[in-house]
Amino acid sequence: MSSLKDISSKSSQTTFDKKVLSAVQHLHPYVKHRIYIAETTGILPKNMYSSNGIIDDCIIELYTKGFNIDAERMAVKLELFRLIDDYMNNLFKKEAFHKNTISTDSILKDELDRLGENYTIDADLDLILNTELSDISYHQDEGNHLYLYEDKETSILRAFELEDLSATQAPKVFGRFYHWLPINISNIVDLYIFGNLDFEDIAKIKNIETSRVELIFEKVKKSFRKHLE
């Protein structure tokens, strides 16, 4: 099994090793941000997980299960993002008991019953296509303040076409953004902004249609604007 440390220290790296190493620089900003969001919203206990540890585990899994060593560099990068995505989704589910306000499947079904909606639960993504985000906000732990670096705030504002938001208003908005947005939907936003992936790449990672990713992103943009009002 090859960890990041192992392949970094090889005197003669294979072409595949180099493809893996080149992908790592793109993984770290995304993984660090997802850990920070999960810690701040109370899903993960603080200081228990690191981006290095999570990425290393996923690299080990990549080598253990075997992957086409002749694959293009982008294919290797997307496979690592997919492994990271699966790893963190499972981690969030496992650690969800640290957050007593998060909606589990059973709680979510109860919420939908009260809304008079008849849905089957499919990782919440089907739900998001039919219900306004503001109606299913998770109201995560709003007591914890969330701060983003200014360049990341700018990236999100540009993605949502809100560059004219004032410097004093932006921190307040982002302090709430990740509290009302369901964690698996913010995942798509973060793959786009912090993972620097386009909608087609995200669709491959999530194994859904590109049009669906675009629609979810548009829903988030509209709901984001509503939360500014």
mmCIF file of C-alpha atoms in Angstrom:
data_model
loop_
_atom_site.group_PDB
_atom_site.id
_atom_site.type_symbol
_atom_site.label_atom_id
_atom_site.label_comp_id
_atom_site.label_asym_id
_atom_site.label_seq_id
_atom_site.Cartn_x
_atom_site.Cartn_y
_atom_site.Cartn_z
ATOM 1 C CA MET A 1 0.000 0.000 0.000
ATOM 2 C CA SER A 2 1.271 3.463 -0.860
ATOM 3 C CA SER A 3 0.530 6.486 1.271
ATOM 4 C CA LEU A 4 1.265 10.057 0.255
ATOM 5 C CA LYS A 5 4.460 9.953 2.328
ATOM 6 C CA ASP A 6 5.544 6.728 0.639
ATOM 7 C CA ILE A 7 5.118 7.924 -2.925
ATOM 8 C CA SER A 8 6.585 11.360 -2.155
ATOM 9 C CA SER A 9 9.808 9.798 -0.852
ATOM 10 C CA LYS A 10 10.394 7.401 -3.751
ATOM 11 C CA SER A 11 13.624 8.149 -5.575
ATOM 12 C CA SER A 12 12.075 7.020 -8.846
ATOM 13 C CA GLN A 13 8.370 7.670 -8.985
ATOM 14 C CA THR A 14 6.214 5.963 -11.556
ATOM 15 C CA THR A 15 4.115 7.996 -13.960
ATOM 16 C CA PHE A 16 1.020 6.987 -12.010
ATOM 17 C CA ASP A 17 2.565 8.136 -8.720
ATOM 18 C CA LYS A 18 3.233 11.523 -10.284
ATOM 19 C CA LYS A 19 -0.395 11.775 -11.388
ATOM 20 C CA VAL A 20 -1.509 11.059 -7.820
ATOM 21 C CA LEU A 21 0.892 13.635 -6.381
ATOM 22 C CA SER A 22 -0.247 16.292 -8.844
ATOM 23 C CA ALA A 23 -3.864 15.783 -7.717
ATOM 24 C CA VAL A 24 -3.093 16.229 -4.021
ATOM 25 C CA GLN A 25 -2.590 20.000 -4.267
ATOM 26 C CA HIS A 26 -6.179 20.283 -5.521
ATOM 27 C CA LEU A 27 -7.571 18.043 -2.772
ATOM 28 C CA HIS A 28 -6.213 19.885 0.267
ATOM 29 C CA PRO A 29 -8.158 23.193 -0.006
ATOM 30 C CA TYR A 30 -11.424 21.286 -0.472
ATOM 31 C CA VAL A 31 -10.842 18.767 2.338
ATOM 32 C CA LYS A 32 -9.622 21.432 4.792
ATOM 33 C CA HIS A 33 -12.692 23.544 4.086
ATOM 34 C CA ARG A 34 -15.117 20.617 4.472
ATOM 35 C CA ILE A 35 -13.539 19.688 7.811
ATOM 36 C CA TYR A 36 -13.805 23.308 8.962
ATOM 37 C CA ILE A 37 -17.476 23.539 7.946
ATOM 38 C CA ALA A 38 -18.298 20.226 9.634
ATOM 39 C CA GLU A 39 -16.498 21.274 12.834
ATOM 40 C CA THR A 40 -18.089 24.725 12.907
ATOM 41 C CA THR A 41 -21.612 23.407 12.332
ATOM 42 C CA GLY A 42 -21.087 20.727 14.971
ATOM 43 C CA ILE A 43 -21.066 17.646 12.750
ATOM 44 C CA LEU A 44 -17.456 16.741 13.554
ATOM 45 C CA PRO A 45 -15.668 17.114 16.882
ATOM 46 C CA LYS A 46 -12.940 19.725 16.628
ATOM 47 C CA ASN A 47 -9.292 18.844 16.010
ATOM 48 C CA MET A 48 -9.969 15.132 15.530
ATOM 49 C CA TYR A 49 -9.531 14.929 11.758
ATOM 50 C CA SER A 50 -6.958 16.406 9.382
ATOM 51 C CA SER A 51 -6.838 16.824 5.627
ATOM 52 C CA ASN A 52 -3.543 14.911 5.525
ATOM 53 C CA GLY A 53 -5.057 11.921 7.298
ATOM 54 C CA ILE A 54 -8.187 11.802 5.140
ATOM 55 C CA ILE A 55 -6.294 12.237 1.871
ATOM 56 C CA ASP A 56 -3.739 9.609 2.912
ATOM 57 C CA ASP A 57 -6.510 7.097 3.663
ATOM 58 C CA CYS A 58 -8.043 7.713 0.242
ATOM 59 C CA ILE A 59 -4.702 7.342 -1.541
ATOM 60 C CA ILE A 60 -4.217 4.013 0.229
ATOM 61 C CA GLU A 61 -7.682 2.953 -0.923
ATOM 62 C CA LEU A 62 -6.863 3.996 -4.500
ATOM 63 C CA TYR A 63 -3.755 1.809 -4.552
ATOM 64 C CA THR A 64 -5.368 -1.056 -2.642
ATOM 65 C CA LYS A 65 -8.400 -1.464 -4.890
ATOM 66 C CA GLY A 66 -6.360 -0.958 -8.021
ATOM 67 C CA PHE A 67 -6.875 1.749 -10.618
ATOM 68 C CA ASN A 68 -5.948 1.967 -14.275
ATOM 69 C CA ILE A 69 -2.324 3.097 -14.152
ATOM 70 C CA ASP A 70 -2.627 4.365 -17.719
ATOM 71 C CA ALA A 71 -5.543 6.645 -16.834
ATOM 72 C CA GLU A 72 -5.279 10.308 -17.748
ATOM 73 C CA ARG A 73 -4.178 12.743 -15.062
ATOM 74 C CA MET A 74 -7.697 14.236 -14.834
ATOM 75 C CA ALA A 75 -9.257 10.788 -14.393
ATOM 76 C CA VAL A 76 -6.934 10.084 -11.455
ATOM 77 C CA LYS A 77 -7.782 13.461 -9.933
ATOM 78 C CA LEU A 78 -11.538 12.868 -10.237
ATOM 79 C CA GLU A 79 -11.252 9.368 -8.785
ATOM 80 C CA LEU A 80 -9.450 10.771 -5.753
ATOM 81 C CA PHE A 81 -12.139 13.435 -5.365
ATOM 82 C CA ARG A 82 -14.775 10.686 -5.574
ATOM 83 C CA LEU A 83 -13.008 8.644 -2.884
ATOM 84 C CA ILE A 84 -12.680 11.762 -0.712
ATOM 85 C CA ASP A 85 -16.363 12.554 -1.226
ATOM 86 C CA ASP A 86 -17.455 9.031 -0.215
ATOM 87 C CA TYR A 87 -15.062 9.001 2.736
ATOM 88 C CA MET A 88 -16.297 12.302 4.132
ATOM 89 C CA ASN A 89 -19.973 11.486 3.587
ATOM 90 C CA ASN A 90 -19.536 8.271 5.571
ATOM 91 C CA LEU A 91 -17.533 10.132 8.204
ATOM 92 C CA PHE A 92 -20.268 12.748 8.621
ATOM 93 C CA LYS A 93 -22.878 10.018 9.042
ATOM 94 C CA LYS A 94 -20.730 8.231 11.612
ATOM 95 C CA GLU A 95 -20.060 11.383 13.607
ATOM 96 C CA ALA A 96 -23.564 12.832 13.281
ATOM 97 C CA PHE A 97 -24.352 11.984 16.906
ATOM 98 C CA HIS A 98 -22.012 14.848 17.890
ATOM 99 C CA LYS A 99 -24.615 17.195 16.476
ATOM 100 C CA ASN A 100 -27.995 16.830 18.135
ATOM 101 C CA THR A 101 -29.758 19.185 15.722
ATOM 102 C CA ILE A 102 -28.854 17.498 12.444
ATOM 103 C CA SER A 103 -31.725 15.921 10.522
ATOM 104 C CA THR A 104 -31.383 12.165 10.175
ATOM 105 C CA ASP A 105 -33.433 10.277 7.585
ATOM 106 C CA SER A 106 -36.180 9.539 10.101
ATOM 107 C CA ILE A 107 -36.348 13.126 11.359
ATOM 108 C CA LEU A 108 -36.352 14.418 7.808
ATOM 109 C CA LYS A 109 -39.240 12.125 6.899
ATOM 110 C CA ASP A 110 -41.180 13.474 9.887
ATOM 111 C CA GLU A 111 -40.470 17.014 8.721
ATOM 112 C CA LEU A 112 -41.756 16.185 5.258
ATOM 113 C CA ASP A 113 -44.879 14.564 6.678
ATOM 114 C CA ARG A 114 -45.648 17.778 8.534
ATOM 115 C CA LEU A 115 -45.188 19.694 5.304
ATOM 116 C CA GLY A 116 -47.701 17.391 3.636
ATOM 117 C CA GLU A 117 -45.151 16.260 1.059
ATOM 118 C CA ASN A 118 -44.872 12.718 -0.235
ATOM 119 C CA TYR A 119 -41.231 12.019 -0.954
ATOM 120 C CA THR A 120 -38.880 9.092 -0.910
ATOM 121 C CA ILE A 121 -35.522 10.070 0.520
ATOM 122 C CA ASP A 122 -32.622 9.829 -1.900
ATOM 123 C CA ALA A 123 -29.644 11.382 -0.109
ATOM 124 C CA ASP A 124 -31.686 14.611 -0.056
ATOM 125 C CA LEU A 125 -30.674 15.495 -3.606
ATOM 126 C CA ASP A 126 -34.050 14.588 -5.106
ATOM 127 C CA LEU A 127 -35.630 16.647 -2.350
ATOM 128 C CA ILE A 128 -33.688 19.700 -3.288
ATOM 129 C CA LEU A 129 -35.064 19.663 -6.810
ATOM 130 C CA ASN A 130 -38.662 19.892 -5.608
ATOM 131 C CA THR A 131 -38.618 21.974 -2.444
ATOM 132 C CA GLU A 132 -37.192 25.413 -1.760
ATOM 133 C CA LEU A 133 -33.993 25.254 0.243
ATOM 134 C CA SER A 134 -35.355 27.794 2.681
ATOM 135 C CA ASP A 135 -38.184 25.387 3.533
ATOM 136 C CA ILE A 136 -35.861 22.545 4.507
ATOM 137 C CA SER A 137 -33.060 24.422 6.207
ATOM 138 C CA TYR A 138 -31.376 22.315 8.823
ATOM 139 C CA HIS A 139 -30.868 25.235 11.219
ATOM 140 C CA GLN A 140 -27.476 23.909 12.154
ATOM 141 C CA ASP A 141 -25.603 25.176 15.176
ATOM 142 C CA GLU A 142 -25.890 28.908 14.622
ATOM 143 C CA GLY A 143 -24.080 29.712 17.845
ATOM 144 C CA ASN A 144 -20.736 28.992 16.203
ATOM 145 C CA HIS A 145 -19.425 31.803 14.034
ATOM 146 C CA LEU A 146 -18.022 30.768 10.690
ATOM 147 C CA TYR A 147 -15.305 32.810 9.010
ATOM 148 C CA LEU A 148 -13.998 32.433 5.465
ATOM 149 C CA TYR A 149 -10.828 33.887 4.011
ATOM 150 C CA GLU A 150 -11.569 36.975 1.959
ATOM 151 C CA ASP A 151 -10.459 35.368 -1.321
ATOM 152 C CA LYS A 152 -12.869 32.476 -0.755
ATOM 153 C CA GLU A 153 -15.693 34.884 0.021
ATOM 154 C CA THR A 154 -14.902 36.599 -3.263
ATOM 155 C CA SER A 155 -14.950 33.264 -5.110
ATOM 156 C CA ILE A 156 -18.390 32.398 -3.737
ATOM 157 C CA LEU A 157 -19.760 35.867 -4.471
ATOM 158 C CA ARG A 158 -18.467 35.629 -8.029
ATOM 159 C CA ALA A 159 -20.011 32.174 -8.457
ATOM 160 C CA PHE A 160 -23.348 33.492 -7.181
ATOM 161 C CA GLU A 161 -23.031 36.723 -9.198
ATOM 162 C CA LEU A 162 -23.096 38.889 -6.077
ATOM 163 C CA GLU A 163 -19.815 40.792 -6.354
ATOM 164 C CA ASP A 164 -21.530 44.008 -5.291
ATOM 165 C CA LEU A 165 -22.192 42.717 -1.756
ATOM 166 C CA SER A 166 -20.614 45.123 0.729
ATOM 167 C CA ALA A 167 -17.487 44.198 2.671
ATOM 168 C CA THR A 168 -19.374 44.465 5.963
ATOM 169 C CA GLN A 169 -22.348 42.436 4.760
ATOM 170 C CA ALA A 170 -20.375 39.516 3.286
ATOM 171 C CA PRO A 171 -19.034 38.012 6.568
ATOM 172 C CA LYS A 172 -22.514 38.054 8.111
ATOM 173 C CA VAL A 173 -23.996 36.315 5.083
ATOM 174 C CA PHE A 174 -21.359 33.589 5.010
ATOM 175 C CA GLY A 175 -21.699 33.129 8.740
ATOM 176 C CA ARG A 176 -25.249 31.942 8.046
ATOM 177 C CA PHE A 177 -24.754 30.332 4.638
ATOM 178 C CA TYR A 178 -23.397 26.999 5.832
ATOM 179 C CA HIS A 179 -25.859 26.884 8.724
ATOM 180 C CA TRP A 180 -29.004 26.883 6.585
ATOM 181 C CA LEU A 181 -27.636 24.916 3.636
ATOM 182 C CA PRO A 182 -27.933 21.094 3.948
ATOM 183 C CA ILE A 183 -24.459 19.593 4.267
ATOM 184 C CA ASN A 184 -24.676 17.411 1.156
ATOM 185 C CA ILE A 185 -25.788 20.383 -0.938
ATOM 186 C CA SER A 186 -23.005 22.633 0.342
ATOM 187 C CA ASN A 187 -20.749 19.761 -0.749
ATOM 188 C CA ILE A 188 -21.620 20.470 -4.398
ATOM 189 C CA VAL A 189 -20.968 24.187 -3.931
ATOM 190 C CA ASP A 190 -17.601 23.457 -2.320
ATOM 191 C CA LEU A 191 -16.528 21.006 -5.041
ATOM 192 C CA TYR A 192 -17.124 23.844 -7.488
ATOM 193 C CA ILE A 193 -15.445 26.621 -5.496
ATOM 194 C CA PHE A 194 -12.801 24.949 -3.326
ATOM 195 C CA GLY A 195 -12.198 21.922 -5.541
ATOM 196 C CA ASN A 196 -12.076 24.101 -8.678
ATOM 197 C CA LEU A 197 -14.188 21.553 -10.555
ATOM 198 C CA ASP A 198 -16.760 22.297 -13.231
ATOM 199 C CA PHE A 199 -20.321 20.962 -13.271
ATOM 200 C CA GLU A 200 -19.414 18.061 -15.564
ATOM 201 C CA ASP A 201 -16.613 16.939 -13.233
ATOM 202 C CA ILE A 202 -18.893 17.197 -10.194
ATOM 203 C CA ALA A 203 -21.538 15.132 -11.993
ATOM 204 C CA LYS A 204 -18.963 12.380 -12.589
ATOM 205 C CA ILE A 205 -17.941 12.394 -8.925
ATOM 206 C CA LYS A 206 -21.562 12.319 -7.735
ATOM 207 C CA ASN A 207 -22.663 9.928 -10.498
ATOM 208 C CA ILE A 208 -25.574 12.163 -11.498
ATOM 209 C CA GLU A 209 -26.506 14.109 -14.622
ATOM 210 C CA THR A 210 -24.662 17.359 -15.295
ATOM 211 C CA SER A 211 -28.021 19.092 -15.727
ATOM 212 C CA ARG A 212 -28.939 18.040 -12.205
ATOM 213 C CA VAL A 213 -25.801 19.618 -10.760
ATOM 214 C CA GLU A 214 -26.576 22.811 -12.669
ATOM 215 C CA LEU A 215 -30.147 22.845 -11.367
ATOM 216 C CA ILE A 216 -29.038 22.311 -7.761
ATOM 217 C CA PHE A 217 -26.519 25.131 -8.114
ATOM 218 C CA GLU A 218 -29.195 27.446 -9.500
ATOM 219 C CA LYS A 219 -31.490 26.549 -6.581
ATOM 220 C CA VAL A 220 -28.706 27.412 -4.139
ATOM 221 C CA LYS A 221 -28.052 30.739 -5.884
ATOM 222 C CA LYS A 222 -31.720 31.707 -5.694
ATOM 223 C CA SER A 223 -32.008 30.672 -2.066
ATOM 224 C CA PHE A 224 -28.774 32.491 -1.231
ATOM 225 C CA ARG A 225 -30.232 35.705 -2.622
ATOM 226 C CA LYS A 226 -33.421 35.191 -0.604
ATOM 227 C CA HIS A 227 -31.361 34.962 2.570
ATOM 228 C CA LEU A 228 -29.924 38.389 1.771
ATOM 229 C CA GLU A 229 -33.365 39.980 1.941
#
